Coordinates of N, CA and C in Angstrom, one line a residue:
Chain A
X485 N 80.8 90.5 107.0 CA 81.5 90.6 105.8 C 82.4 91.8 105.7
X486 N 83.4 92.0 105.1 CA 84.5 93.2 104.8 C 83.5 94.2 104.0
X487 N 84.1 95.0 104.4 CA 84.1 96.5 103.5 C 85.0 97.0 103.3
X488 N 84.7 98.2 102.0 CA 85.6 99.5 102.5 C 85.2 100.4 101.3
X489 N 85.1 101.5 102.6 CA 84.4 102.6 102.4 C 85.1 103.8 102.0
X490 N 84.6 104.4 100.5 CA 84.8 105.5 100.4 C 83.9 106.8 100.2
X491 N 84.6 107.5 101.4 CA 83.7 108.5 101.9 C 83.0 109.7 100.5
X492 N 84.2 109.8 99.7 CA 83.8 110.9 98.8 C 83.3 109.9 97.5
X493 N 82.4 110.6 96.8 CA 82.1 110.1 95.6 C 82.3 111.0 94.9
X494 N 82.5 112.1 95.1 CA 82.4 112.9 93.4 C 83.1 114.6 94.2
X495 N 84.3 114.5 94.0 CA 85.8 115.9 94.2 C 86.0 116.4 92.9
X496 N 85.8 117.6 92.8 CA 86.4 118.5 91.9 C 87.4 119.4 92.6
X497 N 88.4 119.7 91.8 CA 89.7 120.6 92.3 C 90.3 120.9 91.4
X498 N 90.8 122.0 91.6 CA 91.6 122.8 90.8 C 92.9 122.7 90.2
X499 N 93.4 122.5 89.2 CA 94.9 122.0 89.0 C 95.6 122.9 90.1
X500 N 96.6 122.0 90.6 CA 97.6 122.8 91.6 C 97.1 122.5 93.0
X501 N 95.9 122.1 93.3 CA 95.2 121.9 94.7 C 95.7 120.2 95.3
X502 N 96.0 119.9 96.0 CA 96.3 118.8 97.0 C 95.3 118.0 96.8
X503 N 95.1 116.9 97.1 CA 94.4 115.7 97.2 C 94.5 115.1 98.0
X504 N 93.2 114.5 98.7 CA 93.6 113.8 99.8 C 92.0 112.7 99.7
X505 N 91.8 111.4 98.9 CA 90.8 110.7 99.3 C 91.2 109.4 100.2
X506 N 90.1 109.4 100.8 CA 89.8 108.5 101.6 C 89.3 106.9 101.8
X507 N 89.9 106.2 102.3 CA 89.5 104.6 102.2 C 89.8 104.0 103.5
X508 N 88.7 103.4 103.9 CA 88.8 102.5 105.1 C 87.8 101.3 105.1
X509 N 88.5 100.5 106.1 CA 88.0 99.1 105.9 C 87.7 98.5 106.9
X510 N 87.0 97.7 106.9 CA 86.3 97.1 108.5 C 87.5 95.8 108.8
X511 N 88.4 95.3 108.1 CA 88.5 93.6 108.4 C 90.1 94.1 108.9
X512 N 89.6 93.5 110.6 CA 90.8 93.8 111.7 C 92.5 92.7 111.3
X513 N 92.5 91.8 110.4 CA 93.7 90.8 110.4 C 94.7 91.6 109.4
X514 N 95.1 91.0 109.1 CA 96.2 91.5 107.9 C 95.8 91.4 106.3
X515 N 95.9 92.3 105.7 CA 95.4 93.4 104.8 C 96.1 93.3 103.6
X516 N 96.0 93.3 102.0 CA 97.1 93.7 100.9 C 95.6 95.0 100.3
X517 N 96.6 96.3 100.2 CA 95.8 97.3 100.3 C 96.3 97.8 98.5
X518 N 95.0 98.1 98.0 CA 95.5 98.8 96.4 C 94.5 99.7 96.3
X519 N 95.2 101.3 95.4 CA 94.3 102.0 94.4 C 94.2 101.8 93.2
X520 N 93.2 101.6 93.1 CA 93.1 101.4 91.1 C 92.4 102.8 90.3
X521 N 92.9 102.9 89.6 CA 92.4 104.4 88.5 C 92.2 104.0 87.2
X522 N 91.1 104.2 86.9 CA 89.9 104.1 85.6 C 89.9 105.8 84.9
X523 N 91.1 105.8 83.8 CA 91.3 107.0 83.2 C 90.0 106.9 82.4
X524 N 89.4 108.0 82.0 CA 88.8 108.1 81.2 C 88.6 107.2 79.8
X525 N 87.8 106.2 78.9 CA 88.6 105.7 77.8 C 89.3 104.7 78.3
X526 N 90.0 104.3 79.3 CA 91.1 102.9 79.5 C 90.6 101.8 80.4
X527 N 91.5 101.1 80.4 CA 91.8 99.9 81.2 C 91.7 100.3 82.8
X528 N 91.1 100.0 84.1 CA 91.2 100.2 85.4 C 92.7 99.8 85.4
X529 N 93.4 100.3 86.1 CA 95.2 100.1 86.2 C 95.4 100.3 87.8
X530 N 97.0 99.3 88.1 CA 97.1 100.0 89.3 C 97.9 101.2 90.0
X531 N 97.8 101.9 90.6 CA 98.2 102.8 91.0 C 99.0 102.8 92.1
X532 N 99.0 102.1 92.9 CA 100.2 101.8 93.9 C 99.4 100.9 95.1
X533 N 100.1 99.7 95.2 CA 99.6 98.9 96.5 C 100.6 98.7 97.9
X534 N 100.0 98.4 98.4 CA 100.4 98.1 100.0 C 100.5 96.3 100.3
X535 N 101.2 96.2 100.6 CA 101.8 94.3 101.5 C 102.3 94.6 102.9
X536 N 103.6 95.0 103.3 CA 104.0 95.1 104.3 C 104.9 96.0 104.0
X537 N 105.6 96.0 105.0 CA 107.0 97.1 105.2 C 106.7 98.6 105.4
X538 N 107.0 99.6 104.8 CA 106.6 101.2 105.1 C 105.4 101.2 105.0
X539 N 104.4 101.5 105.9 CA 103.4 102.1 105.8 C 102.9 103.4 104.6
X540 N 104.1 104.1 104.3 CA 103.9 105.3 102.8 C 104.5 104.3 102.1
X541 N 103.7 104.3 100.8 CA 104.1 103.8 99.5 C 103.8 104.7 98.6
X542 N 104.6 105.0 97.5 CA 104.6 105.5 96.6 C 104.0 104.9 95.1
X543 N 102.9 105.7 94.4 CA 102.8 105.2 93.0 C 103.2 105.7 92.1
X544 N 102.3 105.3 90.9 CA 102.8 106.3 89.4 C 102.6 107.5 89.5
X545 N 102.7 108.4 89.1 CA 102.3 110.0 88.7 C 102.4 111.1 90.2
X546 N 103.3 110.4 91.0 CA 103.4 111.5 91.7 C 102.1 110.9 93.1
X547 N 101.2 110.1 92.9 CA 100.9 109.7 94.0 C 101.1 109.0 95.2
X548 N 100.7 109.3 96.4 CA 101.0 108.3 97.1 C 99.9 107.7 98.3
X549 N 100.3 106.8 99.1 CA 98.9 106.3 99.9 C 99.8 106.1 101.7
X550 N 99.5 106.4 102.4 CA 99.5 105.9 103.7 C 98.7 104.8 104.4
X551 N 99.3 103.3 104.7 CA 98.5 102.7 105.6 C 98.5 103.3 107.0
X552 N 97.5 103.6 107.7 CA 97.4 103.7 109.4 C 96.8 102.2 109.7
X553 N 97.2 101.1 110.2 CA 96.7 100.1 110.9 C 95.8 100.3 111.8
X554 N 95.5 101.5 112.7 CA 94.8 101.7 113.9 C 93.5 102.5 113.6
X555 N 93.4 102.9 112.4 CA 92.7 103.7 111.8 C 91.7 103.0 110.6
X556 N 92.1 101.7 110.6 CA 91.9 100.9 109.3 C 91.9 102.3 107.5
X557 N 92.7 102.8 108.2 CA 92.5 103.2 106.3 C 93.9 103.4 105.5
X558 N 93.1 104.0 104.3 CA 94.5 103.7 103.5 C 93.7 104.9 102.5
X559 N 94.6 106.3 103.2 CA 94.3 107.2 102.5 C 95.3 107.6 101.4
X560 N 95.1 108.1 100.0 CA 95.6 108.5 98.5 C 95.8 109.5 98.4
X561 N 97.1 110.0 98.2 CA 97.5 111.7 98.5 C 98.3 112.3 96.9
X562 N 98.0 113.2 96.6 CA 98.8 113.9 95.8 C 99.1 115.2 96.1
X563 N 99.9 115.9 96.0 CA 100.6 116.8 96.8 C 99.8 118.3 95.8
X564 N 99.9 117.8 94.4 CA 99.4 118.8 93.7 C 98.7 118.3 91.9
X565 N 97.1 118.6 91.9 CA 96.5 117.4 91.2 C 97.0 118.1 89.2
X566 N 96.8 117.7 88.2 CA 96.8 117.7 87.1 C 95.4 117.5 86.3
X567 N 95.3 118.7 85.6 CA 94.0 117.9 84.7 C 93.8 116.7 84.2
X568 N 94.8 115.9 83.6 CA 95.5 114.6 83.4 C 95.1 113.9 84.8
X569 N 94.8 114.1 85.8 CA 94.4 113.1 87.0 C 93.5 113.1 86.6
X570 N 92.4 113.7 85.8 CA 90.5 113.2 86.3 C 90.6 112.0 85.7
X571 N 89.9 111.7 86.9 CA 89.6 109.7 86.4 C 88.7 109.5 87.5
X572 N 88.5 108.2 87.4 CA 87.5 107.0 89.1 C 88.7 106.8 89.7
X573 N 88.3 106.4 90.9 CA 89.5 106.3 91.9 C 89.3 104.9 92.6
X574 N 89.3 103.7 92.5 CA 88.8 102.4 93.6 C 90.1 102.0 94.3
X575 N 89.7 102.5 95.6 CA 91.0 101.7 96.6 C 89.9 100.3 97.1
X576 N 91.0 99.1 97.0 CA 90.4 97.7 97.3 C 91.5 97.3 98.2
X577 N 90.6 96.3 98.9 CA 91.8 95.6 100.2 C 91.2 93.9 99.6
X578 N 92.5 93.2 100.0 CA 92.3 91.4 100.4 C 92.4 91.8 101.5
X579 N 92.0 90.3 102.3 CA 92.2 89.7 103.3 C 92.3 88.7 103.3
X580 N 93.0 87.9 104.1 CA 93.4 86.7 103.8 C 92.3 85.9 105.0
X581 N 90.9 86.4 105.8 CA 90.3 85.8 106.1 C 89.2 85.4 105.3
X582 N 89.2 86.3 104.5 CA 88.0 85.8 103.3 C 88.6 85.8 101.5
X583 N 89.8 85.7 101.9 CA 90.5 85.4 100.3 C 89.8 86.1 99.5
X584 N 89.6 87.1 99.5 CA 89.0 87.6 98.3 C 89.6 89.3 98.2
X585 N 89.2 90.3 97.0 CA 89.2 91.5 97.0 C 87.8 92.2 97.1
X586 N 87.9 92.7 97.8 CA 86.7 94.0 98.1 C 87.0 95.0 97.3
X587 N 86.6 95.9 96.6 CA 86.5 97.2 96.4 C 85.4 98.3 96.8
X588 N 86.1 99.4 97.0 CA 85.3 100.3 97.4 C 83.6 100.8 96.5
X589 N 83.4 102.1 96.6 CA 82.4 102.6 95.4 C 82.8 103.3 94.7
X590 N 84.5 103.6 95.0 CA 84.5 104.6 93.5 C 84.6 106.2 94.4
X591 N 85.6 106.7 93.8 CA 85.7 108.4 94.0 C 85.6 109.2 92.0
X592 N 85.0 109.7 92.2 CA 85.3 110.7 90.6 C 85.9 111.7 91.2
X593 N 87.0 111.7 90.5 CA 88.0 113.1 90.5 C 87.7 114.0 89.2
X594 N 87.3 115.3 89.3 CA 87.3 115.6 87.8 C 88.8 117.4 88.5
X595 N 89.2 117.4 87.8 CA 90.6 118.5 87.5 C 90.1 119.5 86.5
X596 N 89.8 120.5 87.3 CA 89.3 122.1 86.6 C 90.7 122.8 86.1
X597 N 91.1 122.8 85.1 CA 92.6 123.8 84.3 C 92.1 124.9 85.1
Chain B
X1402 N 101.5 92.1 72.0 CA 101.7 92.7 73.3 C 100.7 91.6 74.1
X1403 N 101.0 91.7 75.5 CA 100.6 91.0 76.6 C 98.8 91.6 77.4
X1404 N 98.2 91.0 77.8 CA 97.1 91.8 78.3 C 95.9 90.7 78.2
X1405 N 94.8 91.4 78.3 CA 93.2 90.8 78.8 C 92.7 91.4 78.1
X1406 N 92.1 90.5 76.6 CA 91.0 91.3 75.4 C 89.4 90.6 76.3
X1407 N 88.5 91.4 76.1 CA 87.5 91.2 76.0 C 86.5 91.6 74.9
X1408 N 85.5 90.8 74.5 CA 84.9 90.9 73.2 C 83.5 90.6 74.0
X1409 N 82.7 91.0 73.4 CA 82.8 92.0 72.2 C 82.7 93.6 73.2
X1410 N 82.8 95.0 72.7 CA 82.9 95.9 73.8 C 81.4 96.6 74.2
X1411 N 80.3 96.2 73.2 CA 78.8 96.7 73.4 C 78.3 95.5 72.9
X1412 N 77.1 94.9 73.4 CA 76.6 93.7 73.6 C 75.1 94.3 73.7
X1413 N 74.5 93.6 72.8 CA 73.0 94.4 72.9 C 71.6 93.0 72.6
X1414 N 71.2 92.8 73.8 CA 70.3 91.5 73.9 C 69.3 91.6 74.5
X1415 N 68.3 90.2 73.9 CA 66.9 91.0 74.5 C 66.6 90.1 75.0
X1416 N 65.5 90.5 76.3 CA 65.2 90.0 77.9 C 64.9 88.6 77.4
X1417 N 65.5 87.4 78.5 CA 64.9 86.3 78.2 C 66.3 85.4 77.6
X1418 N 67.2 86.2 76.8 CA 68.4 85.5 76.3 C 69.4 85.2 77.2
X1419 N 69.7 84.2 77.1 CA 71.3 84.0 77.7 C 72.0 84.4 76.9
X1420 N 73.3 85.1 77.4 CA 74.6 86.1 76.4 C 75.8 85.4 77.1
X1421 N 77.1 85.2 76.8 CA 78.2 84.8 77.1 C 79.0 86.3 76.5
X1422 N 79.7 86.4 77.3 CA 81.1 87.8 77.2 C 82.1 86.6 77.5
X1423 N 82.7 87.2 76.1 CA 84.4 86.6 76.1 C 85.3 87.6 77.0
X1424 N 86.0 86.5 77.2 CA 87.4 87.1 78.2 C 88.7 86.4 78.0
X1425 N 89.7 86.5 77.4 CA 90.8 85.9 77.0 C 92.2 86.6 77.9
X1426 N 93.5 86.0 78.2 CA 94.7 86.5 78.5 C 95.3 85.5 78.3
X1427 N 96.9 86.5 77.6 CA 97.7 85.7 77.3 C 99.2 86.4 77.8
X1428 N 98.7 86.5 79.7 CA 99.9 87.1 80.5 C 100.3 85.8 81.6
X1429 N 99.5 84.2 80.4 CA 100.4 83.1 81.9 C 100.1 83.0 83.7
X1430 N 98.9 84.2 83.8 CA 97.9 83.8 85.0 C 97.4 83.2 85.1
X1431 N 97.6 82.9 86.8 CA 96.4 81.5 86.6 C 95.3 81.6 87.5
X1432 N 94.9 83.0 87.9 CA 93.6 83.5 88.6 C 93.1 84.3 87.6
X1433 N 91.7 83.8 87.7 CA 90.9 85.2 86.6 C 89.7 85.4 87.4
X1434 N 88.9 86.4 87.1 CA 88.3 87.3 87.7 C 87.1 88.1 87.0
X1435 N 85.7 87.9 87.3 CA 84.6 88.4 86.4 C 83.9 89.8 87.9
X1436 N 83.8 91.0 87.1 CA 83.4 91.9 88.1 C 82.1 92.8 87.5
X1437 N 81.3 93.2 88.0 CA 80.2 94.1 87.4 C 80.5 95.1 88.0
X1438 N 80.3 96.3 86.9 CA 80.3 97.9 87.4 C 79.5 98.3 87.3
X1439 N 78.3 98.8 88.4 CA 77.6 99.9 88.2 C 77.8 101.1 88.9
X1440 N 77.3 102.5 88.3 CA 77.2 103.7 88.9 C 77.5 103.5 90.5
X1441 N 78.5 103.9 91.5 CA 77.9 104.4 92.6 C 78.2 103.2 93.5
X1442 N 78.7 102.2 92.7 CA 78.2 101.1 93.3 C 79.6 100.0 93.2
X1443 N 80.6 100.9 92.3 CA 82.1 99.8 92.7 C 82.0 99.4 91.6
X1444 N 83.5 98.0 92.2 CA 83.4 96.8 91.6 C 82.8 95.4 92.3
X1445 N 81.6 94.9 91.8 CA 81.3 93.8 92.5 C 81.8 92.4 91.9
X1446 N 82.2 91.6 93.0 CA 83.1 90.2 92.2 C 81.5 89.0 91.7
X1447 N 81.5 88.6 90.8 CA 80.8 87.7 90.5 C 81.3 86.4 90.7
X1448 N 82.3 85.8 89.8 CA 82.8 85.0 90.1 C 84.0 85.2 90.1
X1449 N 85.2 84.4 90.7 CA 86.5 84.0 90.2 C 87.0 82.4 90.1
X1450 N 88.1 82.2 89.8 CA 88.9 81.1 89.2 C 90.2 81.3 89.5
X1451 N 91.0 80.5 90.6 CA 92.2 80.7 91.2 C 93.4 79.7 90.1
X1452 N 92.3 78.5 89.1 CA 92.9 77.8 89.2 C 91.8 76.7 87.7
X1453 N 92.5 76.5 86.9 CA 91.5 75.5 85.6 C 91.2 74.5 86.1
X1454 N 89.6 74.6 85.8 CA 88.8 73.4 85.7 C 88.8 74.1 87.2
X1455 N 88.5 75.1 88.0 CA 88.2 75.4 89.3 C 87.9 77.0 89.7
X1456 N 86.6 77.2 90.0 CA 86.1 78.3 90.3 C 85.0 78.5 91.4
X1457 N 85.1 79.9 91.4 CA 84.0 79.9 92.8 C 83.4 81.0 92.8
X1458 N 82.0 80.8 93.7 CA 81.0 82.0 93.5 C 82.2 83.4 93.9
X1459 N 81.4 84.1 93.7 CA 81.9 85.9 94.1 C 80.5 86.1 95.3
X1460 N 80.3 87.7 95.6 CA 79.5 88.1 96.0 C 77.8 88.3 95.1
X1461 N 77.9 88.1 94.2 CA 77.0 88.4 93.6 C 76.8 87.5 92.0
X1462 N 76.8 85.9 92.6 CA 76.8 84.7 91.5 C 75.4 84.9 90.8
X1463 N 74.8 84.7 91.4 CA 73.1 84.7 91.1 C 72.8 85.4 89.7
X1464 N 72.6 84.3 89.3 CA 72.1 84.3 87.6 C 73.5 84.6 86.3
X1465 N 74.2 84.0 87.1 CA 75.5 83.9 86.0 C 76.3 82.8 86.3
X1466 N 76.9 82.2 84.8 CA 77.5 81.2 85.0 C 79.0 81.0 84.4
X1467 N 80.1 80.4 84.5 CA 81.3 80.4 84.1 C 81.9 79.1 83.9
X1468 N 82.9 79.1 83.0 CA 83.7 77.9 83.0 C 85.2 78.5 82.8
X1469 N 86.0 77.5 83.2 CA 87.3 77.6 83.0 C 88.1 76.2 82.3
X1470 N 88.0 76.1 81.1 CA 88.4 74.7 80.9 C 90.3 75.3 80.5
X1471 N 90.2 76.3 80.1 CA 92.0 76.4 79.5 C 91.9 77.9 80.2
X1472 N 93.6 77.8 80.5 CA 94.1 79.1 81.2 C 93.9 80.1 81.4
X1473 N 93.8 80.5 79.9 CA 94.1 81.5 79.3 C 92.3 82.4 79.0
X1474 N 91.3 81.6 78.7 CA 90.1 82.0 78.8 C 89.2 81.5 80.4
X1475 N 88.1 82.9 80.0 CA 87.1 82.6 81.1 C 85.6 83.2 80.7
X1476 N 85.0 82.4 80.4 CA 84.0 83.3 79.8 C 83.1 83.2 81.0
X1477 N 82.2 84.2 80.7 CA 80.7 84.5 82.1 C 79.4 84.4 80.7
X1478 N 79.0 83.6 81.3 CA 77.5 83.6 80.6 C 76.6 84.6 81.4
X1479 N 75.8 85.0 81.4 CA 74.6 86.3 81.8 C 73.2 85.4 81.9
X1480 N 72.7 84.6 82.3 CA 71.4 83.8 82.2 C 70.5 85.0 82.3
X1481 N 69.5 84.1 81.5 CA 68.0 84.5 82.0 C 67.5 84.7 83.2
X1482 N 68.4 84.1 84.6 CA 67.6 84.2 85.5 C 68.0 85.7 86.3
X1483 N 69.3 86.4 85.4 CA 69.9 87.2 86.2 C 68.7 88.4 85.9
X1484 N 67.9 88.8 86.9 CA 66.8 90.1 87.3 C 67.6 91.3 86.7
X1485 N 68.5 91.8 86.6 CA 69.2 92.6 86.4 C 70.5 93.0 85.4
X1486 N 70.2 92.3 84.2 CA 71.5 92.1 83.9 C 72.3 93.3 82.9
X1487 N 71.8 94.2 82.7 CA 72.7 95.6 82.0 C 73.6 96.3 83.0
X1488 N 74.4 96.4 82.6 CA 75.9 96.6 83.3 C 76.9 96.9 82.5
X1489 N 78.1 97.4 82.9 CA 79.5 96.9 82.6 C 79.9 95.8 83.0
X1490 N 81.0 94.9 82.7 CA 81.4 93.8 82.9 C 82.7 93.8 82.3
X1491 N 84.0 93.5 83.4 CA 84.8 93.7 83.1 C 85.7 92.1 83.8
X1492 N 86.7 92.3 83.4 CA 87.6 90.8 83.3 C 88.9 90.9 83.7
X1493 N 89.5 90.2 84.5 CA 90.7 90.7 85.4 C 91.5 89.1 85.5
X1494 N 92.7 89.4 85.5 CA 93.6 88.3 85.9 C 94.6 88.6 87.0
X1495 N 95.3 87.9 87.8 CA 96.2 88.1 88.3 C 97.1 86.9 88.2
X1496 N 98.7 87.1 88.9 CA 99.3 85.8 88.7 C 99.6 85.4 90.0
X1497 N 98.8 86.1 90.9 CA 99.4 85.2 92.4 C 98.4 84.6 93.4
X1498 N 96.6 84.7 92.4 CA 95.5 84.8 93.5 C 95.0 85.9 94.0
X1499 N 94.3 86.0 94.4 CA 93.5 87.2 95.1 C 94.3 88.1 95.8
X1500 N 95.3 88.3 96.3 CA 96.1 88.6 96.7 C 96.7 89.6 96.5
X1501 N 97.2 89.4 95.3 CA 97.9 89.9 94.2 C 97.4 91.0 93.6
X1502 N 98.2 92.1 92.3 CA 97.9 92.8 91.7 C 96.8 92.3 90.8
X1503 N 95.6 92.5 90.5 CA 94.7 92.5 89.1 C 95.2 93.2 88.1
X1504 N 95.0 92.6 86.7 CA 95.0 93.2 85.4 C 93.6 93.1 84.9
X1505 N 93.0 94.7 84.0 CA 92.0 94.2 83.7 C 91.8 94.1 82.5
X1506 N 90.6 94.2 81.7 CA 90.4 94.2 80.6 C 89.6 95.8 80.4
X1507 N 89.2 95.6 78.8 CA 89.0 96.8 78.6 C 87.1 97.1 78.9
X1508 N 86.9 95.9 78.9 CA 85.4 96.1 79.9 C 83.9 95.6 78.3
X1509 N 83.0 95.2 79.2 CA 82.1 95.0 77.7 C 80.7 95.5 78.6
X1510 N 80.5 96.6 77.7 CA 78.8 96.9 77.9 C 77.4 96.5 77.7
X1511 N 76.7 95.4 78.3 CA 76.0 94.8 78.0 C 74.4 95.6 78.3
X1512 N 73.4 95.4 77.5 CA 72.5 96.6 77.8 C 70.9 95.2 76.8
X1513 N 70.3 94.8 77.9 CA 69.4 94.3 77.9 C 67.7 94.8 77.9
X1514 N 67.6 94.9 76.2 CA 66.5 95.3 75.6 C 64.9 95.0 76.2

């Protein structure tokens, strides 16, 4: 069966500090790759997905994600975080060998002012 | 406005009942999507519905049941037989299939007395 794994569960960081969480997946065919973010209070939303073409894709607020194909992951970067980031973090993959979405377990980001 | 209500948002029932959680959307998709959230543990798919009057197990059917007669709704019943059933429970559409971007809902807390 697919997976995908995220390694951190629970990052704290300091406004102004980089980000960099982690997602990887077991299912070797071709991939539609997403982060979703569960603000505090809201709707799970998405945050920027992957199909084809550039491997860096860009989302809302300043994030972005890298596919590596050889690496199976699909790591979520922010250059510099906001207290306004703390939220849950689920990066999920399809596959088109088991039609379905997987999601991860979840990262908590909490952002120290 | 456009979106995925779910009703009721705290659901309070005692062991032994069947409960039904509403799920409505009126964004013209024709995939919907029932997922449970616990702690630590993601989003797990229960069932989905790519398509009315057509649905299919998830990873984790056992002791819940659904119908899709109109588009636009999907309700999940919660049986008695589910061993486990206090959770979140949240409700998702998309317009292209599994595939595709998810929309979700705002989630209902179900907490079995």
């Amino acid at each position: 069966a697919q997976s995908v794994s995220q390694h951190n569960h629970h990052v704290i960081l300091s406004e102004a500090a980089s980000l960099e969480l982690g997602c990887n997946y077991s299912y070797g065919g071709t991939v539609n790759l997403f982060w979703y973010v569960q603000y505090p209070g809201q709707h799970l939303q998405l945050l920027l997905k992957y199909f084809s073409g550039d491997p860096l894709v860009k989302g809302i607020k300043g994030f972005e994600a890298e596919f590596i194909k050889s690496k199976f992951s699909f790591n979520l970067r922010k250059p510099s975080v906001q207290w306004s980031d703390t939220a849950e973090y689920f990066c999920a993959v399809y596959t088109g060998g088991y039609q379905k979405v997987t999601f991860g377990t979840g990262t908590k980001l909490q952002v120290i002012p | 406005d456009g979106g995925i209500t779910q009703s009721p948002k705290y659901l309070f029932r005692k062991e032994g009942q069947n409960v039904t959680l509403s799920c409505e959307q009126n964004l013209n998709h024709d995939a919907m999507y029932w997922y449970r959230q616990d702690p630590g543990q993601g989003l797990r798919l229960i069932y989905y519905s790519q398509i009315v009057n057509d649905f299919q197990k998830g990873d984790i059917a056992e002791g819940y049941s659904v119908s899709r007669e109109k588009k636009e709704s999907f309700p999940l019943t919660v049986t008695s037989a589910q061993k486990n059933p206090t959770a979140f429970y949240l409700c998702a559409s998309s317009p292209g299939g599994s595939s595709d971007t998810q929309y979700f809902g705002p989630g209902t807390r179900l907490t079995v007395l």
